[in-house]
Short mmCIF file of C-alpha atoms in Angstrom, two decimals:
data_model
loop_
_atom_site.label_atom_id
_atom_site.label_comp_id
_atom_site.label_asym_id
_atom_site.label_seq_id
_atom_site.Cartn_x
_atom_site.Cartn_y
_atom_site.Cartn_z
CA UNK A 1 0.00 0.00 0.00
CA UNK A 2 2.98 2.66 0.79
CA UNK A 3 4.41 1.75 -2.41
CA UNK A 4 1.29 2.28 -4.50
CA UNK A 5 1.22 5.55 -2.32
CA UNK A 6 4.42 7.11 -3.13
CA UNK A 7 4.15 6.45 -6.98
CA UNK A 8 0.57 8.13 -6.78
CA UNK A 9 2.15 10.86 -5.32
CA UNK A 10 5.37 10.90 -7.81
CA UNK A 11 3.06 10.85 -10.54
CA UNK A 12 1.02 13.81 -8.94
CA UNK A 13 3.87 15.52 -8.83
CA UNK A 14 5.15 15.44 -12.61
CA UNK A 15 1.98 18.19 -12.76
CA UNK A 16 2.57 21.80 -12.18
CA UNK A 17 -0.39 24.02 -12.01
CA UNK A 18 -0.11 27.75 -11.11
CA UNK A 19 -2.77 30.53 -11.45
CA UNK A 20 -3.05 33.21 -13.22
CA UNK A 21 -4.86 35.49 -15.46
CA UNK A 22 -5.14 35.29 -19.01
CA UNK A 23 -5.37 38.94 -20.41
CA UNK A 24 -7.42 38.91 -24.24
CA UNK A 25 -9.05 41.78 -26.47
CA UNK A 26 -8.74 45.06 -26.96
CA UNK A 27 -9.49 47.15 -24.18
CA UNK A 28 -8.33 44.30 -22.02
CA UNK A 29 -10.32 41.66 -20.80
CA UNK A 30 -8.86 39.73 -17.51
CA UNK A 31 -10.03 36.22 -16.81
CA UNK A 32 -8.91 34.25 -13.79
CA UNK A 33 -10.63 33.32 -10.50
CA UNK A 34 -8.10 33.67 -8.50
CA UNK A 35 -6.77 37.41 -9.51
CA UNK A 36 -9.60 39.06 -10.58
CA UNK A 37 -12.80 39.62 -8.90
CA UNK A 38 -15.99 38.37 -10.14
CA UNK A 39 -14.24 36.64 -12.56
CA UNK A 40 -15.85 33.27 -13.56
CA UNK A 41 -13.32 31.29 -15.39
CA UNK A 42 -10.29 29.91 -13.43
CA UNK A 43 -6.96 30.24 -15.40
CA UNK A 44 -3.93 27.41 -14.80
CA UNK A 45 -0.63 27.92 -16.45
CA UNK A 46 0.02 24.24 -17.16
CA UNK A 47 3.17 22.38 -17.20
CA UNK A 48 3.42 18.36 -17.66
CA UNK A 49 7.13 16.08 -17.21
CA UNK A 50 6.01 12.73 -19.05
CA UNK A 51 7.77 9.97 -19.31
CA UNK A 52 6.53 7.92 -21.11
CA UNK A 53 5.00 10.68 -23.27
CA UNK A 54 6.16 14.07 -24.77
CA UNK A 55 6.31 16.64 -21.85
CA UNK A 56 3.17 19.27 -21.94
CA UNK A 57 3.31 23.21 -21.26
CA UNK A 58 0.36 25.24 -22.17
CA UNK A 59 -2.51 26.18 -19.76
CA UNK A 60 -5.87 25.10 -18.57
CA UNK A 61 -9.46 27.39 -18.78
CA UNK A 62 -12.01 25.90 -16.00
CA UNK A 63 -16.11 26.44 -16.35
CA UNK A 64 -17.70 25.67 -13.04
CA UNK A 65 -20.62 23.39 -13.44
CA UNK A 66 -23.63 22.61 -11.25
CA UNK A 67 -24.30 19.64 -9.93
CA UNK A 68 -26.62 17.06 -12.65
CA UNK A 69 -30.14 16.81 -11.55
CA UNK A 70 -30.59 13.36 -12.54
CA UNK A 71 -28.67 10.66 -10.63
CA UNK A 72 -25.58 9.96 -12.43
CA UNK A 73 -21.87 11.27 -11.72
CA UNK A 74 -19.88 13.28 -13.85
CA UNK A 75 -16.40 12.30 -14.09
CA UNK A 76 -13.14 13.54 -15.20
CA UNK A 77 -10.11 11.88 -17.12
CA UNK A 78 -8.81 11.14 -13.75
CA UNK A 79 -11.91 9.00 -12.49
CA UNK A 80 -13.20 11.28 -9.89
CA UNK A 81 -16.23 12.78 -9.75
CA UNK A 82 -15.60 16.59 -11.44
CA UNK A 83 -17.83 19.87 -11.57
CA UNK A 84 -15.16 21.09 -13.82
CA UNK A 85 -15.53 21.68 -17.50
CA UNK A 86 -12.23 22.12 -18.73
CA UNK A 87 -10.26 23.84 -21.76
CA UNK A 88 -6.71 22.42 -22.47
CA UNK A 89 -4.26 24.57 -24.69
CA UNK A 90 -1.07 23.05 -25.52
CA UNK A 91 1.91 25.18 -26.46
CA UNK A 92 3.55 22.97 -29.65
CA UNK A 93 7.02 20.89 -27.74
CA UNK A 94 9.98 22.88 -27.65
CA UNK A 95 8.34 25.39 -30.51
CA UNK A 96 7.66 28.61 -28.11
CA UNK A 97 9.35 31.45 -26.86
CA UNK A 98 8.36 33.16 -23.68
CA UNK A 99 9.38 36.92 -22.28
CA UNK A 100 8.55 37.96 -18.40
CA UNK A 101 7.84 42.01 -18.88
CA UNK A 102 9.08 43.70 -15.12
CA UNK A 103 7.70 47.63 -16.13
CA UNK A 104 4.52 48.52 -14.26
CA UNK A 105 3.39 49.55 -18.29
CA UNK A 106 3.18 46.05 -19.25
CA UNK A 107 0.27 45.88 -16.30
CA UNK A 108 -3.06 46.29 -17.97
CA UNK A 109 -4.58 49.49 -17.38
CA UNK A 110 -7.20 49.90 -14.36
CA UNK A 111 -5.60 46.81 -13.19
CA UNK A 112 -5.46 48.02 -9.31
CA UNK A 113 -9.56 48.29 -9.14
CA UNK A 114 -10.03 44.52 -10.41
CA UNK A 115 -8.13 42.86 -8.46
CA UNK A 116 -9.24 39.97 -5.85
CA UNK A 117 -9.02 41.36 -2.25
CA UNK A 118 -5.37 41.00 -1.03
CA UNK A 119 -3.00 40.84 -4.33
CA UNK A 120 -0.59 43.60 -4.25
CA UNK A 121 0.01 44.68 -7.63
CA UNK A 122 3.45 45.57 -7.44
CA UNK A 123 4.51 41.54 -7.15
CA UNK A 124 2.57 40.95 -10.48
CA UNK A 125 4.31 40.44 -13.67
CA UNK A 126 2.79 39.93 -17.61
CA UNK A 127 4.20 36.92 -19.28
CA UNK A 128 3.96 36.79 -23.10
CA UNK A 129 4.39 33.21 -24.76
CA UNK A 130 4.85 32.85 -28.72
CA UNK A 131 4.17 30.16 -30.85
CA UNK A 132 6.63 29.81 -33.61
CA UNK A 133 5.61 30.70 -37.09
CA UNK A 134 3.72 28.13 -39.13
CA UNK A 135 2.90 25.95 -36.10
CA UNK A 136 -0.59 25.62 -33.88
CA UNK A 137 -1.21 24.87 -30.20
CA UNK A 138 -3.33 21.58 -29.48
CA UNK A 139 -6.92 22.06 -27.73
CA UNK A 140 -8.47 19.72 -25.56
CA UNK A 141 -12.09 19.95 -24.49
CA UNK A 142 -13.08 22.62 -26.97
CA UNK A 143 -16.36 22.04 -28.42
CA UNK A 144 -18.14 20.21 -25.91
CA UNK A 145 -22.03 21.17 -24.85
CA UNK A 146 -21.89 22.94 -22.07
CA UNK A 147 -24.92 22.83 -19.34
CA UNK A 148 -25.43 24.86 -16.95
CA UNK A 149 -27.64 27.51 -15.24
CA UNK A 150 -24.87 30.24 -16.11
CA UNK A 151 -26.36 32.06 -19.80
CA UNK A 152 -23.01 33.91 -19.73
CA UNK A 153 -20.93 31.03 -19.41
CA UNK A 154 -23.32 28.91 -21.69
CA UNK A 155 -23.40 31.50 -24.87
CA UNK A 156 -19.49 31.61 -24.39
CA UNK A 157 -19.22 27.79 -24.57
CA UNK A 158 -21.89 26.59 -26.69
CA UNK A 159 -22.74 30.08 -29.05
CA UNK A 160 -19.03 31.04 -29.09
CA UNK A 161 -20.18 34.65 -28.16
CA UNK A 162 -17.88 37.45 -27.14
CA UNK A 163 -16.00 36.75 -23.96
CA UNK A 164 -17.39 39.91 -21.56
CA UNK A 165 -18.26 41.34 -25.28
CA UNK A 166 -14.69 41.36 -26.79
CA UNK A 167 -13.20 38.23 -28.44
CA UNK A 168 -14.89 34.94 -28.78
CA UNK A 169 -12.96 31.52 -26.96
CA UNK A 170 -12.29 30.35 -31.03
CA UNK A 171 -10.92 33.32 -31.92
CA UNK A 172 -8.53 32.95 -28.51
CA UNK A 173 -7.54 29.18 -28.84
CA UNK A 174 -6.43 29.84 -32.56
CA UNK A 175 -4.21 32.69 -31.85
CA UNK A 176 -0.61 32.27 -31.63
CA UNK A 177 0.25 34.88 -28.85
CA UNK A 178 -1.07 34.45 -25.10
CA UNK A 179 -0.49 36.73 -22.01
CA UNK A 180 -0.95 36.06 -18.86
CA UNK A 181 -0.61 37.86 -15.57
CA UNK A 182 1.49 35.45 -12.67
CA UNK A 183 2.18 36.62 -9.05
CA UNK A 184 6.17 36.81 -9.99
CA UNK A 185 8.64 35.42 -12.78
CA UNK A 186 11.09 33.87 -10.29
CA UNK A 187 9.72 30.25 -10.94
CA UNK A 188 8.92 30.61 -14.49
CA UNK A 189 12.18 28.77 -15.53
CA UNK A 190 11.45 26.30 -13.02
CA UNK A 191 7.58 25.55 -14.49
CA UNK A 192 9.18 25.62 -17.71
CA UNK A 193 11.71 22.97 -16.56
CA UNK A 194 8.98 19.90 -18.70
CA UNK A 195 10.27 21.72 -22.13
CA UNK A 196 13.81 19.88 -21.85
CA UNK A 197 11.47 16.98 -20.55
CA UNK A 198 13.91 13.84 -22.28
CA UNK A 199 11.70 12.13 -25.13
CA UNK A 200 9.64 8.51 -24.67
CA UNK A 201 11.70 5.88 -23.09
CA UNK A 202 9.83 2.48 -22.77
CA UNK A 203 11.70 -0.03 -20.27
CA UNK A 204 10.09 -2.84 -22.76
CA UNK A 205 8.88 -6.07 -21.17
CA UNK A 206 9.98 -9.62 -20.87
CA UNK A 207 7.48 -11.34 -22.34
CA UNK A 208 4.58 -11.43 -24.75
CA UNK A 209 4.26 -11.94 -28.71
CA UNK A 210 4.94 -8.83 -31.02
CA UNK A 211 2.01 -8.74 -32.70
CA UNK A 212 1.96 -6.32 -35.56
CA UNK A 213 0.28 -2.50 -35.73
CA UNK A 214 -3.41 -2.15 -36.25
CA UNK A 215 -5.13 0.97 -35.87
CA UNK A 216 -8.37 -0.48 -36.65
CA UNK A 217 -8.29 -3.02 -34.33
CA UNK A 218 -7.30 -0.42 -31.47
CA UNK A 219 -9.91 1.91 -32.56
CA UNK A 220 -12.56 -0.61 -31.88
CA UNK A 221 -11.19 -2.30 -29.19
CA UNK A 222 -10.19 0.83 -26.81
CA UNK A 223 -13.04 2.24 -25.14
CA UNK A 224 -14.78 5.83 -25.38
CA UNK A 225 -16.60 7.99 -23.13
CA UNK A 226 -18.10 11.01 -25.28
CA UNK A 227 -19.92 13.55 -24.77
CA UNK A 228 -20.97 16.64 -21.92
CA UNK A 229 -19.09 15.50 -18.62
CA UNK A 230 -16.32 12.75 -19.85
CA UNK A 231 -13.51 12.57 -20.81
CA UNK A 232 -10.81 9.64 -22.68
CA UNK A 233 -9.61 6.79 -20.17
CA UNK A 234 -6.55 7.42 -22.17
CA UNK A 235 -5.26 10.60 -23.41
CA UNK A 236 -2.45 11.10 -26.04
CA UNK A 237 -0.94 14.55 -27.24
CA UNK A 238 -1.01 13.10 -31.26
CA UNK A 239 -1.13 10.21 -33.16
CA UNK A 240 2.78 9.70 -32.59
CA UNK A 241 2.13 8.83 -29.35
CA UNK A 242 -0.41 6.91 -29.38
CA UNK A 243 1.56 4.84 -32.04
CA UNK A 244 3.89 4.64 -29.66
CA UNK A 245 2.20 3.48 -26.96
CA UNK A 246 -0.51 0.65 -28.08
CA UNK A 247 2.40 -0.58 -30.13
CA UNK A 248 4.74 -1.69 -27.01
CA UNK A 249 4.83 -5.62 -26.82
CA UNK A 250 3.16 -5.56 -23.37
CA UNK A 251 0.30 -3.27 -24.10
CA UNK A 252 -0.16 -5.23 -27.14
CA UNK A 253 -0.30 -8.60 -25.11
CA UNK A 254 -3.02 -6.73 -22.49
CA UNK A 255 -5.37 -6.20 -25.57
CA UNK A 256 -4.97 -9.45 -27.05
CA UNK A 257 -5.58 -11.19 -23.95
CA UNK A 258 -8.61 -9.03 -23.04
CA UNK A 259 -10.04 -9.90 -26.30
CA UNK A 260 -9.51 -13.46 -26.20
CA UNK A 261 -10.90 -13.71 -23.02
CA UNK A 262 -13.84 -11.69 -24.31
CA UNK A 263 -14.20 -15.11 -27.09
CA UNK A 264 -13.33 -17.56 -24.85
CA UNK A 265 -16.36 -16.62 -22.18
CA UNK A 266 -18.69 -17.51 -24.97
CA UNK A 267 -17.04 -20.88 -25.91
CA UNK A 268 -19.41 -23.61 -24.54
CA UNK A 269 -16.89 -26.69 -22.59
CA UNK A 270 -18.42 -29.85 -21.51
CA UNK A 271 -17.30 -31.09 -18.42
CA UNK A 272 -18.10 -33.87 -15.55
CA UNK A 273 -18.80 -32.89 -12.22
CA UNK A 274 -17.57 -34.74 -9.18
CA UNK A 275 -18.99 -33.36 -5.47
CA UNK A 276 -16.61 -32.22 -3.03
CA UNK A 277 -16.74 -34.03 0.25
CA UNK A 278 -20.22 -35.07 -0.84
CA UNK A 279 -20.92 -31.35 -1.15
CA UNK A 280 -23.16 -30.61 -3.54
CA UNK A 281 -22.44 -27.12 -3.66
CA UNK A 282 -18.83 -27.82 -3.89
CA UNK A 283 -17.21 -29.51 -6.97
CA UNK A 284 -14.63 -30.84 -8.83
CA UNK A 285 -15.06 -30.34 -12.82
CA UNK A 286 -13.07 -31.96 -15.20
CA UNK A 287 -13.26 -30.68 -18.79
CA UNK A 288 -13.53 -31.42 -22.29
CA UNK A 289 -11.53 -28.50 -24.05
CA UNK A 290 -12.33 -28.58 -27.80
CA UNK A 291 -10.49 -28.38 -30.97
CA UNK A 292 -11.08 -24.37 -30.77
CA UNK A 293 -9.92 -23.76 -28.03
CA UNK A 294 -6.79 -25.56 -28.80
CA UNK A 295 -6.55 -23.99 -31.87
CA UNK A 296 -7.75 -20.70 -31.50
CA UNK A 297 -6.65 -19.75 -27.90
CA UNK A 298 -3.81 -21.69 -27.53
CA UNK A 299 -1.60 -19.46 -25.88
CA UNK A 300 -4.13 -17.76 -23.58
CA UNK A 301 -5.82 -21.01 -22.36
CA UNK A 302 -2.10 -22.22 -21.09
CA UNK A 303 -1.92 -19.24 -19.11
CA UNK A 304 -5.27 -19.04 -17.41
CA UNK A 305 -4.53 -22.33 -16.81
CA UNK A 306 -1.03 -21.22 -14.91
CA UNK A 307 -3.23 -18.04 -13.08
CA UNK A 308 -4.44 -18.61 -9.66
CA UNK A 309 -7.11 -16.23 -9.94
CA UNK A 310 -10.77 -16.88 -9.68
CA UNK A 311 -13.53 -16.33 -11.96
CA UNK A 312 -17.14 -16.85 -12.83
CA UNK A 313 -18.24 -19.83 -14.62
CA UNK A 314 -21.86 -20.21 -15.91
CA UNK A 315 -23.16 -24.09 -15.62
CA UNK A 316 -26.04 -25.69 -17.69
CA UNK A 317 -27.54 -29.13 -17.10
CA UNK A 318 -27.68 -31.63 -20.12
CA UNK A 319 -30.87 -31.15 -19.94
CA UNK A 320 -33.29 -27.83 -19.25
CA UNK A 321 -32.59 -24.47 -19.79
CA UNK A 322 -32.18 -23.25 -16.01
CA UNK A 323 -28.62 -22.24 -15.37
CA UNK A 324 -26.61 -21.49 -12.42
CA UNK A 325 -23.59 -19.31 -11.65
CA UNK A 326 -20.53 -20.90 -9.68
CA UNK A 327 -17.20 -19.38 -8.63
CA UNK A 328 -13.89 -21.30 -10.10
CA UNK A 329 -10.14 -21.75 -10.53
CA UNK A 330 -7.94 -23.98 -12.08
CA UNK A 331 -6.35 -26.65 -9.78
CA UNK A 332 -3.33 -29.11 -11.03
CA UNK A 333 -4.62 -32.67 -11.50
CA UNK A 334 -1.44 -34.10 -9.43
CA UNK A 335 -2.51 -32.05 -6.39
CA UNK A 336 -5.98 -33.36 -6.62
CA UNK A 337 -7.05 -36.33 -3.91
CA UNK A 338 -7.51 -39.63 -6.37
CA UNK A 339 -6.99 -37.90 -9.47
CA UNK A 340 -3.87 -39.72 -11.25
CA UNK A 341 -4.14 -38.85 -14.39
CA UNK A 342 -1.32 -35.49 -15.33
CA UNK A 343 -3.62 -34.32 -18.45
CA UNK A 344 -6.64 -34.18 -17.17
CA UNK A 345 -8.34 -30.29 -16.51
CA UNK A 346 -9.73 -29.76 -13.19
CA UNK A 347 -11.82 -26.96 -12.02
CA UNK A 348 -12.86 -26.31 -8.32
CA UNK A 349 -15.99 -24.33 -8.09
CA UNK A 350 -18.53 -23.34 -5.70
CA UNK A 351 -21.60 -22.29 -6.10
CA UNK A 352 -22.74 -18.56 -6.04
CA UNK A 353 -26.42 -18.13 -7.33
CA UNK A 354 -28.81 -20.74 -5.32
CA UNK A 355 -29.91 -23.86 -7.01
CA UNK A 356 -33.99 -22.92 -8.30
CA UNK A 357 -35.66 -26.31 -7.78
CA UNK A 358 -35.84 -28.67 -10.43
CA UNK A 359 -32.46 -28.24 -11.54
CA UNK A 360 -30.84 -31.71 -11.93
CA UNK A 361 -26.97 -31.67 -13.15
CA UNK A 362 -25.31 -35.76 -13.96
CA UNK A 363 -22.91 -35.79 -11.14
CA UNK A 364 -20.46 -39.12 -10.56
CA UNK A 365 -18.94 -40.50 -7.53
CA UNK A 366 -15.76 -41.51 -8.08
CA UNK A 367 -12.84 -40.24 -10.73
CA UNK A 368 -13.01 -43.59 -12.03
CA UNK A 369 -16.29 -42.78 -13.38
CA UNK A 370 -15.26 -39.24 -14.43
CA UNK A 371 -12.59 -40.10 -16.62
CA UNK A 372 -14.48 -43.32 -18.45
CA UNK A 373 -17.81 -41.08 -18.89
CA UNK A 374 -18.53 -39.94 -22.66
CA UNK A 375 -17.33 -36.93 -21.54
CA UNK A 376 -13.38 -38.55 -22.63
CA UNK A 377 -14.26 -40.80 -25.35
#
């Protein structure tokens, strides 16, 4: 548990978030919760160390939301429930220039009167970042339907009206000049420390088949949350990365064993059942793997077969239609009282859903009978 603790907490840390106010239009326009007062929108200067991932710097635009009247949870890319409906901008890797102006004329004008109660404007500082010519910053989260009780916020968001009446959010997230307002430009080189972040360095893994490339097969096999409220399980800054990711031997092997898995649970496997202890809610189960299985998930069968782990098997009688649910896991044969017979696949299950009456299963008494049944010829 500490160890799951401290890399929560180092990977917490690879995020550096710092207010401040993003100044837009002409006669200036100051957004930013935390600086200026009455100010709806919360500003974050945003800076990202990756590892396994190009490093991020850009900043973050946050839309308070009201609680959903209907009984579901809104959640963020993070999994926890969010009342946040957030705008990423990301500056274009190592493609940026950025100037800290000192003068009290860089300050926009009337600034003193605007401010949130205790922010002394002599410690505050306009930052102007650049994007280099011919190149565009990334958005995330743009476009979404906003809903909420807020018209102001709502005609910004979903009408794309003028912000306070003087530029509309498009016409912001496609410029190519941004200027904020921080508290001081002593830690600016230290925020800005992702921008030398080193590039993508996978540690590889020691086992698992290569299997070859294929976007179409990830595209349909990752899943999606869309729409108001979510966001991606997983998040990548381009295509390059996620190339570079879901192409890595062991992420690879987790979707090809997800998705036999996903085949095998429909493949139907005869098997003989032999009480436990005269338990009838307790059993051995020896089975019948077929030709398909063999063939077709070879290499995953052998290593559910090697996993200790439980899972839920669904048992039908030879004959009726009423079916009951039972808990399993492999056991080895050898390690099995009377079983002496090294090929032979046993299950040990218990019973979760309660038998409905009626339901009559062919049970045997002895692995004697087990292994001569029909069930082996």
């Amino acid at each position: 548990m500490l160890c799951g603790a401290l890399l929560l907490i180092a990977h917490r840390l690879r995020e550096d978030a710092r207010a401040a106010a993003l100044i837009i239009g002409d006669p200036e326009i100051l957004l930013g919760r935390d600086f200026v007062r009455d100010s709806k929108v919360t500003v974050q200067l945003l800076s990202k160390e990756c590892l396994e991932a190009k490093s991020v710097v850009g900043f973050r635009l946050v839309f308070p939301v009201e609680a959903s009247p209907s009984n579901g949870d809104c959640y963020s890319e993070a999994g926890q429930n969010s009342l946040r409906y957030t705008i990423t901008v990301k500056f274009p890797h190592n493609q940026f220039l950025w100037s800290a102006v000192l003068g009290t004329e860089s300050r926009p004008k009337g600034l003193s009167t605007r401010l949130c109660e205790g922010r002394d404007i002599s410690k505050l500082r306009s930052v102007l970042f650049s994007i280099e010519e011919g190149l565009h910053v990334e958005v995330d989260g743009f476009g979404k339907p906003y809903v909420g009780g807020d018209t102001e916020l709502s005609s910004w968001l979903n009408l794309d009206s003028p912000i306070c009446g003087s530029i509309a959010l498009s016409e912001i997230l496609s410029s190519r000049r941004f200027r904020f307002l921080i508290p001081n430009e002593d830690g600016m080189r230290k925020f800005l420390k992702a921008c030398a972040g080193q590039p993508p360095n996978w540690q590889g893994y020691p086992f698992g088949k290569i299997h070859t490339f294929d976007m179409k097969r990830y595209r349909r096999i990752i899943p999606k949350n869309e729409g108001f409220g979510y966001e991606a399980h997983w998040r990548f800054d381009d295509v390059e990365d996620f190339v570079t990711c879901v192409s890595q031997p062991h992420i690879q092997d987790v979707f090809y064993f997800h998705e036999d898995i996903v085949g095998l649970s429909g493949v139907n496997v005869k098997a003989a059942l032999l009480p436990v202890d005269s338990n009838d809610s307790e059993v051995w189960a020896v089975l019948n793997v077929t030709e398909r299985i063999d063939n077709v998930y070879a290499a995953t069968w052998r290593r559910l077969m090697k996993s200790a782990y439980p899972f839920a098997v669904v048992v039908k009688p030879n004959h009726g239609d009423q079916q009951s649910i039972w808990d399993a896991k492999f056991s080895i044969s050898s390690n099995v009282a009377g079983m002496n017979q090294p090929w032979a696949i046993v299950l040990h299950m218990k019973i979760r859903s309660p038998r409905r009456a009626g339901q009559k299963m062919t049970r045997f008494k002895t692995w004697e009978q087990v292994l001569n049944s029909e069930l082996h010829d």
